Short mmCIF file of N, CA, C and O in Angstrom, two decimals:
data_model
loop_
_atom_site.label_atom_id
_atom_site.label_comp_id
_atom_site.label_asym_id
_atom_site.label_seq_id
_atom_site.Cartn_x
_atom_site.Cartn_y
_atom_site.Cartn_z
N MET U 45 12.45 5.75 11.53
CA MET U 45 11.64 5.77 10.32
C MET U 45 10.16 5.82 10.74
O MET U 45 9.73 5.04 11.57
N THR U 46 9.42 6.72 10.12
CA THR U 46 7.99 6.84 10.43
C THR U 46 7.20 5.72 9.75
O THR U 46 7.70 5.07 8.82
N ASN U 47 5.98 5.53 10.20
CA ASN U 47 5.13 4.52 9.56
C ASN U 47 4.84 4.86 8.11
O ASN U 47 4.76 3.97 7.26
N LEU U 48 4.69 6.15 7.81
CA LEU U 48 4.47 6.54 6.42
C LEU U 48 5.69 6.20 5.57
O LEU U 48 5.56 5.71 4.44
N GLU U 49 6.88 6.42 6.10
CA GLU U 49 8.10 6.07 5.38
C GLU U 49 8.18 4.56 5.16
O GLU U 49 8.58 4.10 4.09
N LYS U 50 7.80 3.78 6.18
CA LYS U 50 7.78 2.32 6.03
C LYS U 50 6.79 1.91 4.94
O LYS U 50 7.09 1.05 4.11
N TYR U 51 5.60 2.51 4.97
CA TYR U 51 4.58 2.22 3.96
C TYR U 51 5.11 2.53 2.57
O TYR U 51 5.01 1.71 1.65
N ASN U 52 5.69 3.71 2.41
CA ASN U 52 6.22 4.11 1.11
C ASN U 52 7.32 3.16 0.63
O ASN U 52 7.38 2.82 -0.55
N ARG U 53 8.17 2.74 1.54
CA ARG U 53 9.24 1.80 1.19
C ARG U 53 8.65 0.48 0.67
O ARG U 53 9.11 -0.07 -0.32
N ILE U 54 7.62 -0.03 1.34
CA ILE U 54 6.98 -1.28 0.93
C ILE U 54 6.31 -1.12 -0.43
O ILE U 54 6.46 -1.98 -1.31
N VAL U 55 5.60 -0.03 -0.62
CA VAL U 55 4.93 0.22 -1.91
C VAL U 55 5.96 0.31 -3.03
O VAL U 55 5.82 -0.33 -4.07
N LYS U 56 7.00 1.11 -2.82
CA LYS U 56 8.03 1.27 -3.86
C LYS U 56 8.72 -0.05 -4.16
O LYS U 56 8.96 -0.37 -5.33
N SER U 57 9.03 -0.81 -3.14
CA SER U 57 9.71 -2.08 -3.32
C SER U 57 8.86 -3.08 -4.11
O SER U 57 9.34 -3.74 -5.02
N ASN U 58 7.60 -3.19 -3.76
CA ASN U 58 6.72 -4.15 -4.42
C ASN U 58 6.35 -3.74 -5.84
O ASN U 58 6.21 -4.59 -6.71
N LEU U 59 6.16 -2.45 -6.05
CA LEU U 59 5.67 -1.98 -7.35
C LEU U 59 6.77 -1.45 -8.26
O LEU U 59 6.52 -1.15 -9.43
N GLY U 60 7.98 -1.31 -7.74
CA GLY U 60 9.05 -0.75 -8.56
C GLY U 60 8.81 0.72 -8.86
O GLY U 60 9.22 1.22 -9.90
N ALA U 61 8.16 1.40 -7.93
CA ALA U 61 7.84 2.82 -8.11
C ALA U 61 8.93 3.68 -7.47
O ALA U 61 9.74 3.19 -6.69
N ASP U 62 8.92 4.96 -7.83
CA ASP U 62 9.83 5.89 -7.18
C ASP U 62 9.01 6.96 -6.45
O ASP U 62 7.79 6.98 -6.55
N ASP U 63 9.69 7.83 -5.73
CA ASP U 63 9.00 8.84 -4.91
C ASP U 63 8.03 9.69 -5.72
O ASP U 63 6.96 10.04 -5.22
N SER U 64 8.38 10.03 -6.94
CA SER U 64 7.52 10.90 -7.75
C SER U 64 6.22 10.22 -8.15
O SER U 64 5.27 10.88 -8.57
N GLN U 65 6.15 8.90 -8.00
CA GLN U 65 4.95 8.16 -8.40
C GLN U 65 4.02 7.85 -7.23
O GLN U 65 2.98 7.23 -7.41
N LEU U 66 4.37 8.28 -6.03
CA LEU U 66 3.57 7.98 -4.84
C LEU U 66 2.36 8.92 -4.77
O LEU U 66 2.30 9.84 -3.95
N ASN U 67 1.39 8.67 -5.62
CA ASN U 67 0.16 9.45 -5.62
C ASN U 67 -0.97 8.62 -6.26
O ASN U 67 -0.72 7.59 -6.87
N ASP U 68 -2.19 9.11 -6.09
CA ASP U 68 -3.37 8.37 -6.57
C ASP U 68 -3.60 8.49 -8.08
O ASP U 68 -4.43 7.77 -8.62
N GLU U 69 -2.90 9.37 -8.73
CA GLU U 69 -3.04 9.48 -10.18
C GLU U 69 -2.24 8.39 -10.89
O GLU U 69 -2.61 7.94 -11.97
N ILE U 70 -1.14 7.99 -10.29
CA ILE U 70 -0.24 7.02 -10.93
C ILE U 70 -0.39 5.63 -10.34
O ILE U 70 -0.51 4.64 -11.07
N LEU U 71 -0.38 5.52 -9.00
CA LEU U 71 -0.43 4.21 -8.37
C LEU U 71 -1.87 3.75 -8.18
O LEU U 71 -2.51 4.01 -7.16
N VAL U 72 -2.36 3.07 -9.21
CA VAL U 72 -3.72 2.55 -9.23
C VAL U 72 -3.64 1.07 -9.62
O VAL U 72 -2.98 0.71 -10.61
N TYR U 73 -4.32 0.24 -8.85
CA TYR U 73 -4.35 -1.21 -9.10
C TYR U 73 -4.82 -1.51 -10.52
O TYR U 73 -5.79 -0.94 -11.01
N ASN U 74 -4.12 -2.39 -11.17
CA ASN U 74 -4.37 -2.84 -12.55
C ASN U 74 -4.18 -1.75 -13.61
O ASN U 74 -4.45 -1.99 -14.78
N ARG U 75 -3.71 -0.55 -13.21
CA ARG U 75 -3.33 0.46 -14.20
C ARG U 75 -1.83 0.71 -14.14
O ARG U 75 -1.21 0.97 -15.17
N PHE U 76 -1.26 0.66 -12.94
CA PHE U 76 0.18 0.78 -12.81
C PHE U 76 0.78 -0.55 -13.28
O PHE U 76 0.31 -1.62 -12.87
N PRO U 77 1.79 -0.52 -14.14
CA PRO U 77 2.27 -1.75 -14.79
C PRO U 77 2.54 -2.94 -13.87
O PRO U 77 2.19 -4.06 -14.23
N ARG U 78 3.12 -2.74 -12.71
CA ARG U 78 3.46 -3.89 -11.86
C ARG U 78 2.42 -4.20 -10.80
O ARG U 78 2.60 -5.15 -10.04
N TRP U 79 1.34 -3.41 -10.73
CA TRP U 79 0.34 -3.64 -9.69
C TRP U 79 -0.76 -4.55 -10.21
O TRP U 79 -1.85 -4.15 -10.55
N ASP U 80 -0.42 -5.84 -10.27
CA ASP U 80 -1.39 -6.85 -10.70
C ASP U 80 -1.85 -7.64 -9.47
O ASP U 80 -1.48 -7.32 -8.35
N SER U 81 -2.65 -8.66 -9.68
CA SER U 81 -3.22 -9.40 -8.55
C SER U 81 -2.17 -10.09 -7.69
O SER U 81 -2.28 -10.11 -6.46
N ILE U 82 -1.14 -10.63 -8.31
CA ILE U 82 -0.08 -11.30 -7.54
C ILE U 82 0.67 -10.30 -6.68
O ILE U 82 0.87 -10.52 -5.48
N THR U 83 1.08 -9.21 -7.26
CA THR U 83 1.81 -8.18 -6.53
C THR U 83 0.94 -7.59 -5.43
O THR U 83 1.42 -7.28 -4.34
N HIS U 84 -0.34 -7.45 -5.72
CA HIS U 84 -1.29 -6.91 -4.73
C HIS U 84 -1.29 -7.79 -3.47
O HIS U 84 -1.16 -7.29 -2.35
N VAL U 85 -1.42 -9.09 -3.65
CA VAL U 85 -1.46 -10.02 -2.52
C VAL U 85 -0.13 -9.99 -1.77
O VAL U 85 -0.10 -9.98 -0.53
N GLU U 86 0.97 -9.96 -2.49
CA GLU U 86 2.29 -9.91 -1.86
C GLU U 86 2.47 -8.62 -1.05
O GLU U 86 3.00 -8.65 0.06
N MET U 87 2.00 -7.50 -1.60
CA MET U 87 2.14 -6.22 -0.91
C MET U 87 1.26 -6.19 0.34
O MET U 87 1.71 -5.74 1.40
N VAL U 88 0.04 -6.69 0.25
CA VAL U 88 -0.84 -6.75 1.41
C VAL U 88 -0.20 -7.61 2.50
O VAL U 88 -0.17 -7.23 3.68
N ALA U 89 0.34 -8.75 2.13
CA ALA U 89 0.98 -9.64 3.10
C ALA U 89 2.15 -8.95 3.80
O ALA U 89 2.33 -9.07 5.02
N GLU U 90 2.95 -8.21 3.04
CA GLU U 90 4.08 -7.51 3.65
C GLU U 90 3.60 -6.39 4.57
O GLU U 90 4.16 -6.18 5.65
N LEU U 91 2.57 -5.66 4.16
CA LEU U 91 2.02 -4.61 5.02
C LEU U 91 1.49 -5.20 6.32
O LEU U 91 1.73 -4.66 7.40
N GLU U 92 0.78 -6.33 6.22
CA GLU U 92 0.25 -6.99 7.42
C GLU U 92 1.39 -7.39 8.35
O GLU U 92 1.29 -7.19 9.57
N GLU U 93 2.43 -7.94 7.78
CA GLU U 93 3.57 -8.38 8.60
C GLU U 93 4.30 -7.22 9.25
O GLU U 93 4.56 -7.22 10.46
N LYS U 94 4.63 -6.20 8.47
CA LYS U 94 5.43 -5.08 8.99
C LYS U 94 4.67 -4.24 10.00
O LYS U 94 5.28 -3.67 10.91
N PHE U 95 3.34 -4.14 9.84
CA PHE U 95 2.55 -3.30 10.74
C PHE U 95 1.76 -4.12 11.76
O PHE U 95 1.00 -3.56 12.54
N ASP U 96 1.93 -5.44 11.73
CA ASP U 96 1.26 -6.34 12.67
C ASP U 96 -0.25 -6.10 12.70
O ASP U 96 -0.85 -5.86 13.75
N VAL U 97 -0.85 -6.12 11.51
CA VAL U 97 -2.30 -5.94 11.35
C VAL U 97 -2.82 -7.04 10.43
O VAL U 97 -2.04 -7.79 9.83
N MET U 98 -4.13 -7.13 10.32
CA MET U 98 -4.75 -8.09 9.42
C MET U 98 -5.81 -7.36 8.59
O MET U 98 -6.77 -6.83 9.13
N PHE U 99 -5.59 -7.32 7.28
CA PHE U 99 -6.57 -6.75 6.37
C PHE U 99 -7.74 -7.73 6.27
O PHE U 99 -7.52 -8.93 6.14
N ASP U 100 -8.98 -7.22 6.32
CA ASP U 100 -10.10 -8.11 6.04
C ASP U 100 -10.36 -8.10 4.53
O ASP U 100 -9.69 -7.37 3.78
N THR U 101 -11.29 -8.90 4.09
CA THR U 101 -11.54 -9.03 2.65
C THR U 101 -11.88 -7.69 2.01
O THR U 101 -11.38 -7.37 0.92
N LEU U 102 -12.71 -6.89 2.68
CA LEU U 102 -13.08 -5.59 2.14
C LEU U 102 -11.85 -4.68 2.03
O LEU U 102 -11.71 -3.94 1.05
N ASP U 103 -10.96 -4.73 3.01
CA ASP U 103 -9.73 -3.94 2.95
C ASP U 103 -8.89 -4.34 1.73
O ASP U 103 -8.39 -3.48 1.00
N ILE U 104 -8.76 -5.62 1.52
CA ILE U 104 -7.94 -6.12 0.40
C ILE U 104 -8.53 -5.69 -0.93
O ILE U 104 -7.81 -5.21 -1.81
N THR U 105 -9.84 -5.82 -1.07
CA THR U 105 -10.46 -5.48 -2.36
C THR U 105 -10.60 -3.98 -2.58
O THR U 105 -10.63 -3.54 -3.72
N SER U 106 -10.67 -3.19 -1.51
CA SER U 106 -10.81 -1.74 -1.69
C SER U 106 -9.47 -1.03 -1.83
O SER U 106 -9.42 0.13 -2.24
N PHE U 107 -8.37 -1.71 -1.51
CA PHE U 107 -7.04 -1.12 -1.62
C PHE U 107 -6.64 -1.08 -3.09
O PHE U 107 -5.95 -1.94 -3.58
N GLY U 108 -7.09 -0.04 -3.77
CA GLY U 108 -6.84 0.07 -5.20
C GLY U 108 -6.09 1.31 -5.62
O GLY U 108 -5.85 1.52 -6.81
N LYS U 109 -5.71 2.14 -4.65
CA LYS U 109 -4.93 3.35 -4.92
C LYS U 109 -3.95 3.56 -3.79
O LYS U 109 -4.16 3.08 -2.67
N TYR U 110 -2.92 4.30 -4.07
CA TYR U 110 -1.87 4.59 -3.10
C TYR U 110 -2.42 5.03 -1.75
O TYR U 110 -2.12 4.43 -0.72
N SER U 111 -3.27 6.06 -1.72
CA SER U 111 -3.73 6.63 -0.45
C SER U 111 -4.67 5.70 0.31
O SER U 111 -4.79 5.81 1.53
N LEU U 112 -5.32 4.80 -0.38
CA LEU U 112 -6.24 3.89 0.31
C LEU U 112 -5.49 2.93 1.24
O LEU U 112 -6.03 2.53 2.27
N GLY U 113 -4.27 2.59 0.91
CA GLY U 113 -3.46 1.77 1.80
C GLY U 113 -3.20 2.49 3.12
O GLY U 113 -3.28 1.89 4.19
N ILE U 114 -2.95 3.77 3.05
CA ILE U 114 -2.72 4.58 4.24
C ILE U 114 -4.01 4.64 5.07
O ILE U 114 -3.99 4.43 6.29
N THR U 115 -5.13 4.87 4.40
CA THR U 115 -6.42 4.94 5.08
C THR U 115 -6.75 3.62 5.78
O THR U 115 -7.22 3.61 6.93
N ILE U 116 -6.50 2.51 5.11
CA ILE U 116 -6.78 1.20 5.70
C ILE U 116 -5.89 0.97 6.92
O ILE U 116 -6.37 0.51 7.97
N LEU U 117 -4.61 1.29 6.82
CA LEU U 117 -3.72 1.12 7.96
C LEU U 117 -4.16 1.98 9.14
O LEU U 117 -4.14 1.53 10.29
N GLU U 118 -4.59 3.20 8.87
CA GLU U 118 -5.09 4.06 9.95
C GLU U 118 -6.34 3.45 10.58
O GLU U 118 -6.48 3.45 11.81
N LYS U 119 -7.22 2.91 9.76
CA LYS U 119 -8.43 2.25 10.27
C LYS U 119 -8.07 1.08 11.18
O LYS U 119 -8.77 0.79 12.16
N LEU U 120 -6.97 0.42 10.88
CA LEU U 120 -6.52 -0.73 11.67
C LEU U 120 -5.68 -0.32 12.89
O LEU U 120 -5.12 -1.16 13.57
N GLY U 121 -5.58 1.00 13.13
CA GLY U 121 -4.91 1.49 14.33
C GLY U 121 -3.48 1.91 14.18
O GLY U 121 -2.80 2.22 15.17
N VAL U 122 -2.98 1.95 12.95
CA VAL U 122 -1.59 2.36 12.71
C VAL U 122 -1.54 3.88 12.59
O VAL U 122 -2.29 4.46 11.80
N ASP U 123 -0.67 4.52 13.36
CA ASP U 123 -0.50 5.96 13.29
C ASP U 123 0.36 6.29 12.06
O ASP U 123 1.56 6.02 12.05
N MET U 124 -0.28 6.87 11.07
CA MET U 124 0.44 7.21 9.83
C MET U 124 0.91 8.66 9.82
O MET U 124 1.44 9.14 8.83
N GLY U 125 0.70 9.37 10.91
CA GLY U 125 1.24 10.73 11.05
C GLY U 125 0.58 11.78 10.19
O GLY U 125 1.20 12.79 9.88
N ARG U 126 -0.68 11.57 9.85
CA ARG U 126 -1.36 12.60 9.06
C ARG U 126 -2.34 13.34 9.94
O ARG U 126 -2.91 12.87 10.83
#
């Protein structure tokens, strides 16, 4: 399984999203029905654990769209295959 596939699995699991919703038009913090502050913190914690990274405060607060999670993981040294 690629890192992008792992990321997508975590996002879908936490947000109850499906493959067709994995984009920046639909998956937006506080606009997507299940992406509230609690789910946000839980998803960040799972991403940190699965990818063995640590989001800083700016990473946590700027992660507000689907693709930004990928960008943050890449910044933290995770090869997302793009």
